[in-house]
Amino acid sequence: MQRNRRILLALSFTALLLPGLSFTSFGANEPVLNPGAKDAAGQGALSISLYLTDALHLTQAQAQAVRECTRHELEQLATTPGAASPADAPLQVQKEYELAMARILNPEQYRAFQQLERGPLVISTVSRVLAAR
């Protein structure tokens, strides 16, 4: 009985840790994101999603989707060689982000987003992520 409890506790602990681990595959074609850039992308996504949540009056589900989408975009930009500023960001990454945002937001929110997405907060956040590479 005591042994079963220890096994259950160990499995529970392992289950809690697994989502936080990042697994890499050797020989993968994706560029590796250094820890500083990954942290900067996560913090940047939080800042931008909080800003957009307030400005666009997002629902909780939309806010979570926007944060994940923004984190993905920032990580993509951080692994792009040669992008030194938001203006240098690859067009493909920008298009993918805008398409994802169009699926998350309603048409009115998306129009407002298009005006906000290259505002000072977003540009400074993207610049910080690029500098962290």
Backbone as a printed PyTorch tensor [residue, N CA C, xyz], in Angstrom:
tensor([[[  0.8220,  -1.1910,   0.0000],
         [  0.0000,   0.0000,   0.0000],
         [  0.8730,   1.2650,   0.0000]],

        [[  1.8850,   1.2720,   0.8760],
         [  2.8020,   2.4080,   0.9470],
         [  3.5720,   2.5500,  -0.3660]],

        [[  3.9510,   1.4230,  -0.9470],
         [  4.6910,   1.4330,  -2.2150],
         [  3.8240,   2.0290,  -3.3290]],

        [[  2.5510,   1.6570,  -3.3680],
         [  1.6370,   2.1900,  -4.3800],
         [  1.4860,   3.6990,  -4.2430]],

        [[  1.4590,   4.1780,  -3.0100],
         [  1.3670,   5.6290,  -2.7860],
         [  2.5990,   6.3430,  -3.3260]],

        [[  3.7660,   5.7760,  -3.0790],
         [  5.0050,   6.3860,  -3.5700],
         [  5.0310,   6.4100,  -5.0960]],

        [[  4.5740,   5.3350,  -5.7050],
         [  4.5330,   5.2790,  -7.1670],
         [  3.5490,   6.3150,  -7.7010]],

        [[  2.3980,   6.4040,  -7.0720],
         [  1.3900,   7.3870,  -7.4870],
         [  1.9130,   8.8060,  -7.3120]],

        [[  2.5920,   9.0650,  -6.2030],
         [  3.1710,  10.3800,  -5.9630],
         [  4.2400,  10.7020,  -7.0070]],

        [[  5.0890,   9.7240,  -7.3080],
         [  6.1280,   9.9390,  -8.3200],
         [  5.5210,  10.2030,  -9.6960]],

        [[  4.4930,   9.4750, -10.0600],
         [  3.8290,   9.6950, -11.3490],
         [  3.1610,  11.0660, -11.3980]],

        [[  2.5310,  11.4550, -10.2950],
         [  1.8820,  12.7720, -10.2420],
         [  2.9090,  13.8760, -10.4000]],

        [[  4.0240,  13.7400,  -9.6980],
         [  5.0860,  14.7330,  -9.7730],
         [  5.6380,  14.8240, -11.1930]],

        [[  5.8490,  13.6820, -11.8130],
         [  6.3410,  13.6410, -13.1880],
         [  5.3490,  14.3050, -14.1380]],

        [[  4.0730,  14.0430, -13.9440],
         [  3.0460,  14.6370, -14.8020],
         [  3.0260,  16.1520, -14.6650]],

        [[  3.3280,  16.6560, -13.4730],
         [  3.3720,  18.1040, -13.2790],
         [  4.5890,  18.7300, -13.9500]],

        [[  5.6830,  18.0050, -13.9990],
         [  6.9080,  18.5440, -14.5840],
         [  6.9610,  18.4680, -16.0990]],

        [[  6.3590,  17.4590, -16.6830],
         [  6.4770,  17.2390, -18.1330],
         [  6.0560,  18.4300, -18.9840]],

        [[  4.9410,  19.1140, -18.6910],
         [  4.5680,  20.2280, -19.5700],
         [  5.6040,  21.3470, -19.6030]],

        [[  6.3920,  21.5020, -18.5410],
         [  7.3820,  22.5650, -18.5060],
         [  8.6880,  22.2250, -19.1930]],

        [[  8.8940,  20.9610, -19.4990],
         [ 10.1330,  20.5570, -20.1500],
         [ 10.0620,  20.8100, -21.6400]],

        [[ 11.1920,  21.1590, -22.2030],
         [ 11.2240,  21.2980, -23.6640],
         [ 12.0890,  20.1780, -24.2060]],

        [[ 11.5800,  19.4720, -25.1650],
         [ 12.2950,  18.3690, -25.7700],
         [ 12.8410,  18.8200, -27.1080]],

        [[ 14.0640,  18.4470, -27.3720],
         [ 14.6520,  18.7870, -28.6610],
         [ 14.9560,  17.5100, -29.4000]],

        [[ 14.9200,  17.6200, -30.6790],
         [ 15.2560,  16.4590, -31.4870],
         [ 16.5200,  16.8010, -32.2480]],

        [[ 17.4860,  15.9430, -32.1560],
         [ 18.7390,  16.1880, -32.8500],
         [ 18.5020,  16.0870, -34.3430]],

        [[ 19.1120,  17.0340, -35.0600],
         [ 18.9640,  17.0300, -36.5010],
         [ 17.7120,  17.7600, -36.9660]],

        [[ 16.9860,  18.3840, -36.0360],
         [ 15.7920,  19.1280, -36.4350],
         [ 16.2100,  20.3410, -37.2480]],

        [[ 15.3570,  20.7380, -38.1650],
         [ 15.6740,  21.8660, -39.0320],
         [ 15.3250,  23.2120, -38.4180]],

        [[ 14.5710,  23.2220, -37.3240],
         [ 14.1970,  24.4860, -36.7070],
         [ 15.3730,  25.0880, -35.9640]],

        [[ 15.5490,  26.4130, -36.0730],
         [ 16.6220,  27.0630, -35.3290],
         [ 16.3490,  26.9580, -33.8270]],

        [[ 17.4140,  26.9280, -33.0520],
         [ 17.2870,  26.8250, -31.6040],
         [ 17.1340,  28.2240, -31.0270]],

        [[ 16.2010,  28.3680, -30.1040],
         [ 15.9430,  29.6480, -29.4600],
         [ 16.6950,  29.6710, -28.1420]],

        [[ 17.5680,  30.6480, -27.9510],
         [ 18.3230,  30.6870, -26.6970],
         [ 17.3810,  31.0660, -25.5500]],

        [[ 17.7330,  30.6820, -24.3200],
         [ 16.8410,  30.9100, -23.1840],
         [ 16.4690,  32.3750, -22.9680]],

        [[ 17.4120,  33.2910, -23.2010],
         [ 17.1150,  34.7140, -23.0380],
         [ 16.0550,  35.1940, -24.0140]],

        [[ 16.1600,  34.7420, -25.2550],
         [ 15.1720,  35.1250, -26.2630],
         [ 13.8270,  34.4790, -25.9760]],

        [[ 13.8610,  33.2430, -25.4840],
         [ 12.6110,  32.5510, -25.1520],
         [ 11.8920,  33.2850, -24.0200]],

        [[ 12.6470,  33.6910, -22.9940],
         [ 12.0590,  34.4570, -21.8890],
         [ 11.5230,  35.8020, -22.3730]],

        [[ 12.3060,  36.4670, -23.2360],
         [ 11.8810,  37.7650, -23.7660],
         [ 10.6120,  37.6080, -24.6020]],

        [[ 10.5180,  36.5200, -25.3740],
         [  9.3170,  36.2700, -26.1790],
         [  8.1090,  36.0240, -25.2770]],

        [[  8.3040,  35.2630, -24.2120],
         [  7.2080,  35.0010, -23.2810],
         [  6.7350,  36.2670, -22.5820]],

        [[  7.6840,  37.0790, -22.1160],
         [  7.3230,  38.3420, -21.4590],
         [  6.7080,  39.3180, -22.4520]],

        [[  7.2560,  39.3470, -23.6550],
         [  6.7060,  40.2290, -24.6880],
         [  5.2890,  39.8380, -25.0600]],

        [[  5.0510,  38.5410, -25.1750],
         [  3.7030,  38.0680, -25.4950],
         [  2.7260,  38.4520, -24.3960]],

        [[  3.1650,  38.3550, -23.1490],
         [  2.3030,  38.7500, -22.0310],
         [  1.9860,  40.2420, -22.1120]],

        [[  3.0040,  41.0770, -22.3150],
         [  2.7960,  42.5280, -22.3970],
         [  1.8460,  42.9030, -23.5290]],

        [[  2.1030,  42.3400, -24.7080],
         [  1.2710,  42.6740, -25.8680],
         [ -0.1470,  42.1520, -25.6900]],

        [[ -0.2950,  40.9390, -25.1710],
         [ -1.6490,  40.3910, -25.0120],
         [ -2.4430,  41.1560, -23.9580]],

        [[ -1.7780,  41.6100, -22.8840],
         [ -2.4830,  42.4290, -21.8920],
         [ -2.9380,  43.7530, -22.5150]],

        [[ -2.0570,  44.3460, -23.3000],
         [ -2.3800,  45.5980, -23.9990],
         [ -3.5560,  45.4050, -24.9530]],

        [[ -3.4860,  44.3480, -25.7650],
         [ -4.5580,  44.0960, -26.7340],
         [ -5.8600,  43.6830, -26.0420]],

        [[ -5.7590,  42.9540, -24.9400],
         [ -6.9590,  42.5590, -24.1960],
         [ -7.7250,  43.7830, -23.7340]],

        [[ -6.9900,  44.7500, -23.2270],
         [ -7.6260,  45.9890, -22.7590],
         [ -8.1340,  46.8300, -23.9340]],

        [[ -7.2920,  47.0190, -24.9330],
         [ -7.6510,  47.8960, -26.0570],
         [ -8.7760,  47.3380, -26.9170]],

        [[ -8.8210,  46.0070, -27.0690],
         [ -9.8040,  45.3880, -27.9660],
         [-10.9690,  44.7330, -27.2190]],

        [[-10.9380,  44.8100, -25.8880],
         [-11.9940,  44.2100, -25.0490],
         [-12.1580,  42.7260, -25.3720]],

        [[-11.0400,  41.9890, -25.2690],
         [-11.0570,  40.5700, -25.6060],
         [-11.7100,  39.7330, -24.5120]],

        [[-12.3040,  38.6360, -24.9220],
         [-12.8060,  37.6640, -23.9590],
         [-11.6010,  36.9050, -23.4000]],

        [[-11.8330,  36.1340, -22.3550],
         [-10.7400,  35.3690, -21.7710],
         [-10.1660,  34.3740, -22.7830]],

        [[-11.0260,  33.7260, -23.5370],
         [-10.5620,  32.7640, -24.5410],
         [ -9.7610,  33.4750, -25.6330]],

        [[-10.2230,  34.6260, -26.0770],
         [ -9.4930,  35.3790, -27.0910],
         [ -8.1340,  35.8240, -26.5490]],

        [[ -8.1140,  36.2940, -25.3080],
         [ -6.8650,  36.7700, -24.7140],
         [ -5.8290,  35.6510, -24.6490]],

        [[ -6.2560,  34.4670, -24.2650],
         [ -5.3350,  33.3260, -24.1970],
         [ -4.8240,  32.9730, -25.5980]],

        [[ -5.7090,  32.9740, -26.5750],
         [ -5.3090,  32.6560, -27.9510],
         [ -4.3660,  33.7140, -28.5080]],

        [[ -4.6350,  34.9800, -28.2010],
         [ -3.7740,  36.0740, -28.6560],
         [ -2.3920,  35.9440, -28.0280]],

        [[ -2.3400,  35.6040, -26.7500],
         [ -1.0440,  35.4630, -26.0810],
         [ -0.2270,  34.3410, -26.7190]],

        [[ -0.8500,  33.2040, -26.9600],
         [ -0.1380,  32.0680, -27.5620],
         [  0.3180,  32.4130, -28.9850]],

        [[ -0.5440,  33.0310, -29.7340],
         [ -0.2270,  33.4190, -31.1110],
         [  0.9290,  34.4290, -31.1300]],

        [[  0.8820,  35.3860, -30.2250],
         [  1.9210,  36.4180, -30.1500],
         [  3.2490,  35.8140, -29.6970]],

        [[  3.2060,  34.9020, -28.7350],
         [  4.4200,  34.2310, -28.2820],
         [  5.0690,  33.4790, -29.4480]],

        [[  4.2430,  32.7910, -30.2180],
         [  4.7560,  32.0480, -31.3720],
         [  5.4140,  33.0010, -32.3760]],

        [[  4.7560,  34.1210, -32.6540],
         [  5.3280,  35.0860, -33.6050],
         [  6.6590,  35.6230, -33.0980]],

        [[  6.7060,  35.9970, -31.8150],
         [  7.9430,  36.5560, -31.2730],
         [  9.0770,  35.5320, -31.2750]],

        [[  8.7490,  34.2840, -30.9920],
         [  9.7740,  33.2400, -31.0550],
         [ 10.2640,  33.0460, -32.4910]],

        [[  9.3350,  33.1100, -33.4420],
         [  9.7340,  32.9870, -34.8510],
         [ 10.6600,  34.1310, -35.2470]],

        [[ 10.3260,  35.3430, -34.8150],
         [ 11.1650,  36.4970, -35.1390],
         [ 12.5360,  36.3760, -34.4770]],

        [[ 12.5680,  35.8450, -33.2630],
         [ 13.8340,  35.7190, -32.5330],
         [ 14.7730,  34.7070, -33.1850]],

        [[ 14.2310,  33.7760, -33.9490],
         [ 15.0850,  32.7850, -34.6070],
         [ 15.3980,  33.1520, -36.0470]],

        [[ 14.9230,  34.3030, -36.4780],
         [ 15.1510,  34.7390, -37.8550],
         [ 16.4600,  35.5000, -37.9540]],

        [[ 17.4070,  34.9850, -38.7240],
         [ 18.6780,  35.6990, -38.8750],
         [ 18.4770,  36.9920, -39.6660]],

        [[ 19.1720,  38.0180, -39.2480],
         [ 19.1600,  39.2660, -39.9940],
         [ 18.0750,  40.2500, -39.6030]],

        [[ 17.0880,  39.8380, -38.8220],
         [ 16.0450,  40.7700, -38.3990],
         [ 16.5540,  41.5340, -37.1860]],

        [[ 16.9490,  42.7840, -37.3960],
         [ 17.4970,  43.5820, -36.3080],
         [ 16.4610,  44.5240, -35.7180]],

        [[ 15.3730,  44.7270, -36.4280],
         [ 14.3140,  45.6070, -35.9360],
         [ 12.9760,  45.0640, -36.4310]],

        [[ 11.8730,  45.5440, -35.8320],
         [ 10.5640,  45.0720, -36.2940],
         [ 10.3330,  45.3030, -37.7840]],

        [[ 10.9160,  46.3570, -38.3320],
         [ 10.7390,  46.6410, -39.7600],
         [ 11.4140,  45.5820, -40.6280]],

        [[ 12.4290,  44.9100, -40.0790],
         [ 13.1500,  43.8680, -40.8210],
         [ 12.4820,  42.4970, -40.7060]],

        [[ 11.4260,  42.4090, -39.9380],
         [ 10.7760,  41.1110, -39.7020],
         [ 10.3330,  40.5060, -41.0230]],

        [[ 10.5450,  39.2210, -41.1680],
         [ 10.1740,  38.5580, -42.4160],
         [  8.6760,  38.6750, -42.6930]],

        [[  8.3640,  38.9300, -43.9200],
         [  6.9770,  39.1100, -44.3370],
         [  6.1420,  37.8660, -44.0500]],

        [[  6.7070,  36.6840, -44.2210],
         [  5.9610,  35.4470, -43.9980],
         [  5.5190,  35.3190, -42.5400]],

        [[  6.4010,  35.6650, -41.5980],
         [  6.0550,  35.5930, -40.1730],
         [  4.9370,  36.5860, -39.8690]],

        [[  5.0260,  37.7840, -40.4270],
         [  3.9920,  38.7930, -40.2150],
         [  2.6480,  38.3340, -40.7840]],

        [[  2.6660,  37.7670, -41.9770],
         [  1.4240,  37.3040, -42.6060],
         [  0.7750,  36.1930, -41.7940]],

        [[  1.5780,  35.2350, -41.3280],
         [  1.0410,  34.1440, -40.5150],
         [  0.4040,  34.6730, -39.2360]],

        [[  1.0610,  35.6530, -38.6240],
         [  0.5340,  36.2510, -37.3950],
         [ -0.7970,  36.9580, -37.6610]],

        [[ -0.8380,  37.7380, -38.7090],
         [ -2.0650,  38.4640, -39.0310],
         [ -3.2090,  37.5150, -39.3970]],

        [[ -2.9180,  36.4410, -40.1100],
         [ -3.9560,  35.4470, -40.4210],
         [ -4.4750,  34.7700, -39.1550]],

        [[ -3.5680,  34.4370, -38.2510],
         [ -3.9800,  33.8160, -36.9880],
         [ -4.8330,  34.7920, -36.1750]],

        [[ -4.4310,  36.0370, -36.1510],
         [ -5.2020,  37.0360, -35.3960],
         [ -6.5810,  37.2480, -36.0250]],

        [[ -6.6680,  37.1930, -37.3420],
         [ -7.9610,  37.3490, -38.0220],
         [ -8.9140,  36.2160, -37.6460]],

        [[ -8.3680,  35.0340, -37.3670],
         [ -9.2160,  33.9120, -36.9420],
         [ -9.6690,  34.0620, -35.4920]],

        [[ -8.8760,  34.7210, -34.6740],
         [ -9.1860,  34.8700, -33.2510],
         [-10.1550,  36.0200, -33.0010]],

        [[ -9.9540,  37.1260, -33.6910],
         [-10.7150,  38.3550, -33.4350],
         [-11.9450,  38.4520, -34.3250]],

        [[-12.9330,  39.2090, -33.8480],
         [-14.0750,  39.4950, -34.7140],
         [-13.6610,  40.6270, -35.6650]],

        [[-14.4290,  40.8770, -36.7210],
         [-14.0050,  41.8710, -37.7260],
         [-13.7220,  43.2710, -37.1460]],

        [[-14.5120,  43.7130, -36.2160],
         [-14.2990,  45.0390, -35.6150],
         [-12.9940,  45.0560, -34.8070]],

        [[-12.7810,  44.0130, -34.0340],
         [-11.5420,  43.9140, -33.2570],
         [-10.3290,  43.8290, -34.1790]],

        [[-10.4510,  43.1010, -35.2620],
         [ -9.3320,  42.9360, -36.1780],
         [ -8.9570,  44.2670, -36.8330]],

        [[ -9.9500,  45.0640, -37.2040],
         [ -9.6510,  46.3890, -37.7840],
         [ -8.8870,  47.2540, -36.7790]],

        [[ -9.3260,  47.2190, -35.5240],
         [ -8.6280,  47.9900, -34.4840],
         [ -7.2180,  47.4320, -34.2550]],

        [[ -7.0970,  46.1150, -34.2710],
         [ -5.7960,  45.4670, -34.1030],
         [ -4.8150,  45.9280, -35.1730]],

        [[ -5.2680,  46.0240, -36.4120],
         [ -4.3920,  46.4470, -37.5030],
         [ -3.8070,  47.8370, -37.2410]],

        [[ -4.5550,  48.6790, -36.5850],
         [ -4.0460,  50.0090, -36.2640],
         [ -3.0900,  49.9770, -35.0720]],

        [[ -3.3310,  49.0590, -34.1490],
         [ -2.5240,  48.9900, -32.9280],
         [ -1.2570,  48.1660, -33.0610]],

        [[ -1.2400,  47.2140, -33.9920],
         [ -0.1630,  46.2260, -34.0070],
         [  1.2250,  46.7910, -34.2340]],

        [[  1.3450,  47.9190, -34.8360],
         [  2.6740,  48.5040, -35.0400],
         [  2.8350,  49.8100, -34.2620]],

        [[  2.1130,  49.8690, -33.1430],
         [  2.2310,  51.0170, -32.2520],
         [  3.4920,  50.9330, -31.4050]],

        [[  3.7580,  51.9640, -30.6040],
         [  5.0000,  52.0400, -29.8250],
         [  5.2260,  50.8610, -28.8760]],

        [[  4.1880,  50.3980, -28.1770],
         [  4.3710,  49.2870, -27.2410],
         [  4.7860,  48.0240, -27.9740]],

        [[  4.1200,  47.7370, -29.0670],
         [  4.4190,  46.5180, -29.8230],
         [  5.8180,  46.6000, -30.4290]],

        [[  6.1630,  47.7200, -31.0090],
         [  7.4810,  47.8750, -31.6350],
         [  8.5950,  47.7650, -30.6020]],

        [[  8.4260,  48.3920, -29.4330],
         [  9.4770,  48.3050, -28.4180],
         [  9.5950,  46.8860, -27.8630]],

        [[  8.4800,  46.1870, -27.7450],
         [  8.5090,  44.8090, -27.2570],
         [  9.2170,  43.8990, -28.2520]],

        [[  8.8880,  44.0250, -29.5250],
         [  9.5350,  43.2170, -30.5570],
         [ 11.0340,  43.5320, -30.5990]],

        [[ 11.3930,  44.7920, -30.4480],
         [ 12.8090,  45.1830, -30.4460],
         [ 13.5590,  44.5240, -29.2950]],

        [[ 12.9200,  44.4530, -28.1110],
         [ 13.5510,  43.7980, -26.9540],
         [ 13.7720,  42.3170, -27.2190]],

        [[ 12.8010,  41.6690, -27.8560],
         [ 12.9370,  40.2530, -28.1650],
         [ 14.0800,  40.0440, -29.1550]],

        [[ 14.1600,  40.8770, -30.1640],
         [ 15.2350,  40.7530, -31.1550],
         [ 16.6000,  41.0030, -30.5360]],

        [[ 16.6520,  41.9350, -29.5920],
         [ 17.9340,  42.2450, -28.9280],
         [ 18.3830,  41.1130, -28.0240]],

        [[ 17.4550,  40.3110, -27.5410],
         [ 17.7760,  39.2110, -26.6170],
         [ 18.3510,  37.9820, -27.3190]],

        [[ 18.3500,  37.9830, -28.6480],
         [ 18.8280,  36.7940, -29.3810],
         [ 20.2600,  36.5170, -29.1090]]])
